[in-house]
Coordinates of C-alpha atoms and ligand atoms in Angstrom, one line a residue:
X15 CA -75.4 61.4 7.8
X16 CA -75.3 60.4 11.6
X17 CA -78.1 62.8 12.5
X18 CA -80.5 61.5 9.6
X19 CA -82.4 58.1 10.6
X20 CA -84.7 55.8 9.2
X21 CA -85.0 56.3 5.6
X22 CA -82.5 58.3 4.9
X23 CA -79.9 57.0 7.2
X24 CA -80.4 53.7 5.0
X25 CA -80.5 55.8 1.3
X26 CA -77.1 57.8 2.8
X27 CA -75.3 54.3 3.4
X28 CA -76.7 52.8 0.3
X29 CA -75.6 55.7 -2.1
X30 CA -72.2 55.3 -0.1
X31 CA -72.0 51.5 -0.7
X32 CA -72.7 51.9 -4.4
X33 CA -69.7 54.4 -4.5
X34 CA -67.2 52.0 -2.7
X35 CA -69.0 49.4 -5.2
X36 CA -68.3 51.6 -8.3
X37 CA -64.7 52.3 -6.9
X38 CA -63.6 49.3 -6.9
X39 CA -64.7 48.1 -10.0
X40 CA -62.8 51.4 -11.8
X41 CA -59.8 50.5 -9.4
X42 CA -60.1 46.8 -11.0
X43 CA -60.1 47.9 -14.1
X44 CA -56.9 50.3 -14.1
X45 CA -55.0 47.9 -12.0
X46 CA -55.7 45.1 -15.4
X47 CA -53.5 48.1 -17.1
X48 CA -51.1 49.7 -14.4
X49 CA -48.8 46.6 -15.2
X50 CA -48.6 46.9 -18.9
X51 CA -48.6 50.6 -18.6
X52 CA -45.5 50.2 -16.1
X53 CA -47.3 52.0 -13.2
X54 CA -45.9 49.9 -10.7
X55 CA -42.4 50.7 -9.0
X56 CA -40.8 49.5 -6.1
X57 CA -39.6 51.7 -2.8
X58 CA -37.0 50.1 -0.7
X59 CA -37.0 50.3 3.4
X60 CA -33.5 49.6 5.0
X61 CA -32.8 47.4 8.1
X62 CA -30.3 48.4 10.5
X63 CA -28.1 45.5 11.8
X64 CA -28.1 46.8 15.5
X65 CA -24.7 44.8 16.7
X66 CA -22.5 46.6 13.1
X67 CA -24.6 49.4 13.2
X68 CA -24.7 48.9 9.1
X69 CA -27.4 48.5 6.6
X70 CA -27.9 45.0 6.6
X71 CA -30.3 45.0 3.5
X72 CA -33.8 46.3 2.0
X73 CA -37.3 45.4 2.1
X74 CA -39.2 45.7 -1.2
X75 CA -42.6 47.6 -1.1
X76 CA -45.0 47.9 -3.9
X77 CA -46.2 51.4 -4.9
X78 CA -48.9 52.1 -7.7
X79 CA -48.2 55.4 -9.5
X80 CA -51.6 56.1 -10.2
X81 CA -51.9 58.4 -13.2
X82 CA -54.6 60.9 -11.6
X83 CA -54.2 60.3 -7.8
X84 CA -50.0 60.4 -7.5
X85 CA -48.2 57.3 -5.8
X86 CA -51.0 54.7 -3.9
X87 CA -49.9 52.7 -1.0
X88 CA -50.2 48.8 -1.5
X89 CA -53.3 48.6 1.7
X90 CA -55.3 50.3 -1.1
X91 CA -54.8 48.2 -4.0
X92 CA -52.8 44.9 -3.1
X93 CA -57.0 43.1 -1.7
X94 CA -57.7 43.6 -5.0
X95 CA -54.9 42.3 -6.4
X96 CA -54.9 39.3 -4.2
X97 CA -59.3 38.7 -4.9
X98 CA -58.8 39.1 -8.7
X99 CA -55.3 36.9 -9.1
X100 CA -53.9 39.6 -10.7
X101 CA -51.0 39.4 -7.3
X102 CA -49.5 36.4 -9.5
X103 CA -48.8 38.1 -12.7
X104 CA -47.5 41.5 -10.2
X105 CA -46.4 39.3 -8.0
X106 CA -43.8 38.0 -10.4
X107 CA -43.2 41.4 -12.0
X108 CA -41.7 42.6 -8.0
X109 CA -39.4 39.2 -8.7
X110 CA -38.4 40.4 -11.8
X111 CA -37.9 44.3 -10.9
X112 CA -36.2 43.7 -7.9
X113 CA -33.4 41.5 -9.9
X114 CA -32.6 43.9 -12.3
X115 CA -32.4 46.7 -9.2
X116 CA -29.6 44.2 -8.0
X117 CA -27.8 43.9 -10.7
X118 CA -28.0 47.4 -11.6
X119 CA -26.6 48.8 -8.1
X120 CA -24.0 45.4 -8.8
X121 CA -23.2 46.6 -12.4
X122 CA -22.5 50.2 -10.6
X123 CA -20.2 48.8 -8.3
X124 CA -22.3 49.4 -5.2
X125 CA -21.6 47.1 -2.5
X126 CA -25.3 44.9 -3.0
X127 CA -27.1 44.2 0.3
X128 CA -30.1 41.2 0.2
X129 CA -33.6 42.3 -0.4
X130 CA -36.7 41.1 0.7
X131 CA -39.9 40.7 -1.1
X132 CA -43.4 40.1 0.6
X133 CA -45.5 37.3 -0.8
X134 CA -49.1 37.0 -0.6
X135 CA -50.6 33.8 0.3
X136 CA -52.1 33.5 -3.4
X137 CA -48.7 33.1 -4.6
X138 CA -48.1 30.6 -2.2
X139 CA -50.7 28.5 -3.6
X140 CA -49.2 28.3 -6.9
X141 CA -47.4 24.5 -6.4
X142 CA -44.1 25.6 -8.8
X143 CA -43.9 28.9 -7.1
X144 CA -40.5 27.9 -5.9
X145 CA -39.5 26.8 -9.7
X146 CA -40.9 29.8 -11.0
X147 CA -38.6 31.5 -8.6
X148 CA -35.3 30.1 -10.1
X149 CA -36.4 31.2 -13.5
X150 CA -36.2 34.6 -12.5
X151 CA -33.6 34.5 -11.0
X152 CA -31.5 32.2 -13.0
X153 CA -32.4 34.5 -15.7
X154 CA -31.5 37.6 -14.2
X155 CA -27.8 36.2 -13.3
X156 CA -28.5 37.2 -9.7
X157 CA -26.8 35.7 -6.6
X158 CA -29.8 33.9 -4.6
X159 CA -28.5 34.5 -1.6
X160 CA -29.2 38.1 -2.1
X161 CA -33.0 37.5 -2.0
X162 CA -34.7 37.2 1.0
X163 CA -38.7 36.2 0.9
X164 CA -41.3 37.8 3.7
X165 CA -44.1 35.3 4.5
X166 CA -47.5 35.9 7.2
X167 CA -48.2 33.1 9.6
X168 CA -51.5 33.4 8.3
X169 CA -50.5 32.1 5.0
X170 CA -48.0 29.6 6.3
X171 CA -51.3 28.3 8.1
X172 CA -53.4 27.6 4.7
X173 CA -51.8 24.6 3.9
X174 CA -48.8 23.6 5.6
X175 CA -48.0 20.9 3.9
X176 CA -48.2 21.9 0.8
X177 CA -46.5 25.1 2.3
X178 CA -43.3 23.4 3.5
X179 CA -42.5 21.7 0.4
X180 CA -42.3 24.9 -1.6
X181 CA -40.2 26.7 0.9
X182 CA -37.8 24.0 1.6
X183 CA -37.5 24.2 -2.6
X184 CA -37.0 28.2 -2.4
X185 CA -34.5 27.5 1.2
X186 CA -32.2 25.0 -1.3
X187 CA -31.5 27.5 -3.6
X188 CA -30.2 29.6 -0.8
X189 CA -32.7 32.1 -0.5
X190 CA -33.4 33.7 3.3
X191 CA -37.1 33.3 4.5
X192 CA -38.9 35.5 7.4
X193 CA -42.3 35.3 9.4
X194 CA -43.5 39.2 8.6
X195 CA -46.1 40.9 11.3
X196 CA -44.9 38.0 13.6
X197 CA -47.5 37.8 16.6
X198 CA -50.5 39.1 15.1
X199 CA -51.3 35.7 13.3
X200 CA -53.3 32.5 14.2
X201 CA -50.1 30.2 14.5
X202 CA -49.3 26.9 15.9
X203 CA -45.5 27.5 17.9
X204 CA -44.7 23.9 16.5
X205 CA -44.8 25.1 13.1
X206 CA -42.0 27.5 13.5
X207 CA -39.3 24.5 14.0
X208 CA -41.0 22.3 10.8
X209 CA -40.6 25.4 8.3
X210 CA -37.3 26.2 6.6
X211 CA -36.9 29.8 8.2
X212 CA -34.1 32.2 9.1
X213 CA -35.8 35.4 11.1
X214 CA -39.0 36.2 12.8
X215 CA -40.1 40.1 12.4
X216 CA -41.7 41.4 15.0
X217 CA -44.6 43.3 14.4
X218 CA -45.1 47.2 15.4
X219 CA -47.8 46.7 17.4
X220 CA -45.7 45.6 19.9
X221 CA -43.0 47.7 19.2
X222 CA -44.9 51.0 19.2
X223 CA -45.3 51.5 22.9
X224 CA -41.9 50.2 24.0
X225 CA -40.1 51.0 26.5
X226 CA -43.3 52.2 28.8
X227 CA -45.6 49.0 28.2
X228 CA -45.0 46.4 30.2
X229 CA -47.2 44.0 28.3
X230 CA -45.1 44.9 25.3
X231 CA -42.4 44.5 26.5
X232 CA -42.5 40.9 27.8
X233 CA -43.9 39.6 24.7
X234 CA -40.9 41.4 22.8
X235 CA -38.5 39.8 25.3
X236 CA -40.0 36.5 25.1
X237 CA -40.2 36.8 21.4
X238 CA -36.5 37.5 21.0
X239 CA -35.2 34.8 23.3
X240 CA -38.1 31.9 21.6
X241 CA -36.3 33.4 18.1
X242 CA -32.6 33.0 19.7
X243 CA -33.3 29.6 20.8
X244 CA -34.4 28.4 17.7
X245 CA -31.4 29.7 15.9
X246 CA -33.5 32.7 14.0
X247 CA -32.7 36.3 13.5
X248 CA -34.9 38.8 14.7
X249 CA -36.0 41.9 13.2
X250 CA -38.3 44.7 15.2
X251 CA -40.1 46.6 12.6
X252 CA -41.8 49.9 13.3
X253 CA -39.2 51.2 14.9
X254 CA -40.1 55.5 15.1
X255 CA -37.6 56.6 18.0
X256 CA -34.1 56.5 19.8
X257 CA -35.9 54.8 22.9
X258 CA -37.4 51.7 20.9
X259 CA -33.8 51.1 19.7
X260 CA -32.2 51.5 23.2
X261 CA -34.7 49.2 24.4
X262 CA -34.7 46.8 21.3
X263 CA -30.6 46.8 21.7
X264 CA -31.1 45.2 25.6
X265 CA -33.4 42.8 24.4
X266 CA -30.7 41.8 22.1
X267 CA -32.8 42.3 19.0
X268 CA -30.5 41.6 16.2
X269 CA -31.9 44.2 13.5
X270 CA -34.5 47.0 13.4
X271 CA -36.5 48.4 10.8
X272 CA -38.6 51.6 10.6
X273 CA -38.7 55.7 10.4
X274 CA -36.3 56.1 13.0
X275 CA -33.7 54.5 10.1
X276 CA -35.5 55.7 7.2
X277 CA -38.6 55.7 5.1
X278 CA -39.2 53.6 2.4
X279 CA -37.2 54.6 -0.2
X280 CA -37.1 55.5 -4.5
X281 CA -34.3 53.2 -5.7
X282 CA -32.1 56.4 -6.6
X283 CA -32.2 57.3 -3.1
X284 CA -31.1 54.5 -2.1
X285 CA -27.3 54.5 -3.9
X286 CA -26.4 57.4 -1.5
X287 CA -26.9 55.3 1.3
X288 CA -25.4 52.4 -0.2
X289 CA -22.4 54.4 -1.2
X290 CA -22.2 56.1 2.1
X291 CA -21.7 52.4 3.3
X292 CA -18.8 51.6 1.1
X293 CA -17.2 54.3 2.6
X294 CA -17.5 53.7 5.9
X295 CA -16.1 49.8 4.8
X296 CA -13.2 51.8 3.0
X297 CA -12.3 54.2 6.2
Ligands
C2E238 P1 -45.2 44.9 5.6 O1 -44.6 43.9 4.7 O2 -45.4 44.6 7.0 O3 -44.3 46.2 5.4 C1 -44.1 47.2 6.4 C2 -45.0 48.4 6.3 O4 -44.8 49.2 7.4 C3 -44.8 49.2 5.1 O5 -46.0 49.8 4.7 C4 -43.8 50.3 5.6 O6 -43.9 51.5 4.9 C5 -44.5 50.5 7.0 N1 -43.5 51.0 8.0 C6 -42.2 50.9 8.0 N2 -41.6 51.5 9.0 C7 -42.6 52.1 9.7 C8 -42.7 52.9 10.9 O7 -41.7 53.2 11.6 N3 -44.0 53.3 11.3 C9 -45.1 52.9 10.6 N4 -46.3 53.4 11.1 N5 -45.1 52.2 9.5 C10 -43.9 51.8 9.0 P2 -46.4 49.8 3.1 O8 -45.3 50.0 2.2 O9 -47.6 50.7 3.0 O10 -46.9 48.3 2.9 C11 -48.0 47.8 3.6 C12 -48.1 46.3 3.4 O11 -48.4 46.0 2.0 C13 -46.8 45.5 3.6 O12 -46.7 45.3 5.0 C14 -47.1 44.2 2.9 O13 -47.9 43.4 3.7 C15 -47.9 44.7 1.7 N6 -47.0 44.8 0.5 C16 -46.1 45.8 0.2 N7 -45.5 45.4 -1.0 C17 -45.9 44.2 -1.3 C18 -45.6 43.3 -2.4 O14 -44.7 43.6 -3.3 N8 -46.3 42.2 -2.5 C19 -47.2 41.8 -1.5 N9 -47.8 40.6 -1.7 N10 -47.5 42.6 -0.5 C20 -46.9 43.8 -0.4
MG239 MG1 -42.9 42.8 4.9
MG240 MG1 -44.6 43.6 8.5
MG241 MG1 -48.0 43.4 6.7

């Protein structure tokens, strides 16, 4: 179509508009179903604690096993999730799922590492999200302290006020909370001492051309010690290669995430790696 012009050029765009148009509205509608139908699963990503050279937990990510196309990746669905509030109702179901994946690995004896679940900044909106929270968990007969939730500077920035209250409420009942894609927000430096947090993770942007770019690497530094200094963890995510690490490790990064440790994961995959750890507790 780049060769065509005038006419055309505007008929080629307009029939491909409609398409995206027609797309999404089909998307839409199968997403209303995929949660009764049970299409949604999770797929669990570990972190590497760098200094015990353990799995120091999991990060929850939403998959949608779409009958026809196989196994979509959240970036296409999880806009339209968020634009049509249907995040909330999913949004609790991840909650929910990720509970019962605790106390299954717990009920099989597994030694049960914290997970983290992403929020999205509709959910954050909801002013009992942090009661809401409790009944799930409460429910479920799950340890809180095994839960860990991911947050965007972005969304911290809606409505901080309103924003603090909640996660103070979710930080009482002794859940973790992190900034997720730290760096690539609009955020005010002050706010990171007035929220309730426990670790910064730092984007892969700036993790993807360490060791050679110097710019990268400064910020990374800088990151870490700001992180250090205010008493919070930090996790590098993105992490593809030996070199990233061995830089990360002289920073004194305190966890990585990324290929280089492992994909996301199915849940059943996980239990080898899990078991593999109880081992090396037991040697
Ligand atoms: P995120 O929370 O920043 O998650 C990290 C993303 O980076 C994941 O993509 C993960 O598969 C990918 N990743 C991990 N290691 C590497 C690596 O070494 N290299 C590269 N290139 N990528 C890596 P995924 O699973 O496609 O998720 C994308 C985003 O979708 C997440 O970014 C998060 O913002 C959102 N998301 C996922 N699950 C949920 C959910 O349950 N609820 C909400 N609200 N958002 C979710
Ligand atoms: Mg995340
Ligand atoms: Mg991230
Ligand atoms: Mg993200």
């Amino acid at each position: 179509g780049a060769k065509n012009n005038g006419r055309n050029t505007w008929q080629f765009y307009s029939a491909a508009l409609h398409e995206n148009a027609a797309q999404r509205i089909q998307l839409e509608s199968q997403l209303r179903l995929a949660l009764e139908r049970g299409e949604f699963l999770l797929h669990y990503q570990p972190k590497l604690d760098l200094a015990g050279g353990s799995i120091s937990g999991f990060e929850a990510l939403l998959r949608w096993q779409h009958p026809q196309r196989g196994l979509v990746p959240p970036l296409e669905f999880i806009s339209i999730l968020e634009d049509t509030g249907l995040i909330l109702p999913v949004g609790e179901w991840v909650i929910g799922e990720v509970c019962r994946q605790l106390g299954a690995w717990a009920a099989a004896g597994l030694p049960v590492p914290p997970v983290a679940i992403n929020l999205s900044a509709r959910q954050l909106q909801q002013a009992d999200l942090a009661e809401l929270i409790e009944r799930i968990v409460v429910g479920a007969g799950v340890d809180p302290g095994l839960l860990e939730f991911e947050l965007t500077e972005s969304m911290l920035m809606v409505n901080p006020e309103a924003a603090v209250a909640i996660l103070s409420r979710i930080k009482a009942l002794g859940m973790r909370l992190s900034v997720d894609d730290f760096g690539t927000g609009y955020s005010s430096l002050a706010y990171l001492k007035r929220f309730p947090l426990d670790a910064l993770k730092i984007d892969r942007t700036f993790v993807r051309d360490l060791p050679d770019d110097p710019d990268d690497a400064a910020i990374t530094k800088a990151v870490i010690r700001l992180a250090h200094s205010l008493s919070l963890k930090v996790v590098a995510e993105g992490v593809e290669n030996i070199a990233q690490l061995r830089e990360l490790e002289q920073y004194d990064c305190d966890e990585i995430q990324g290929y280089y440790v492992s994909r996301p994961l199915p849940a059943a995959d996980c239990v080898a790696l899990l078991e593999r750890a109880e081992q090396a507790l037991a040697a």
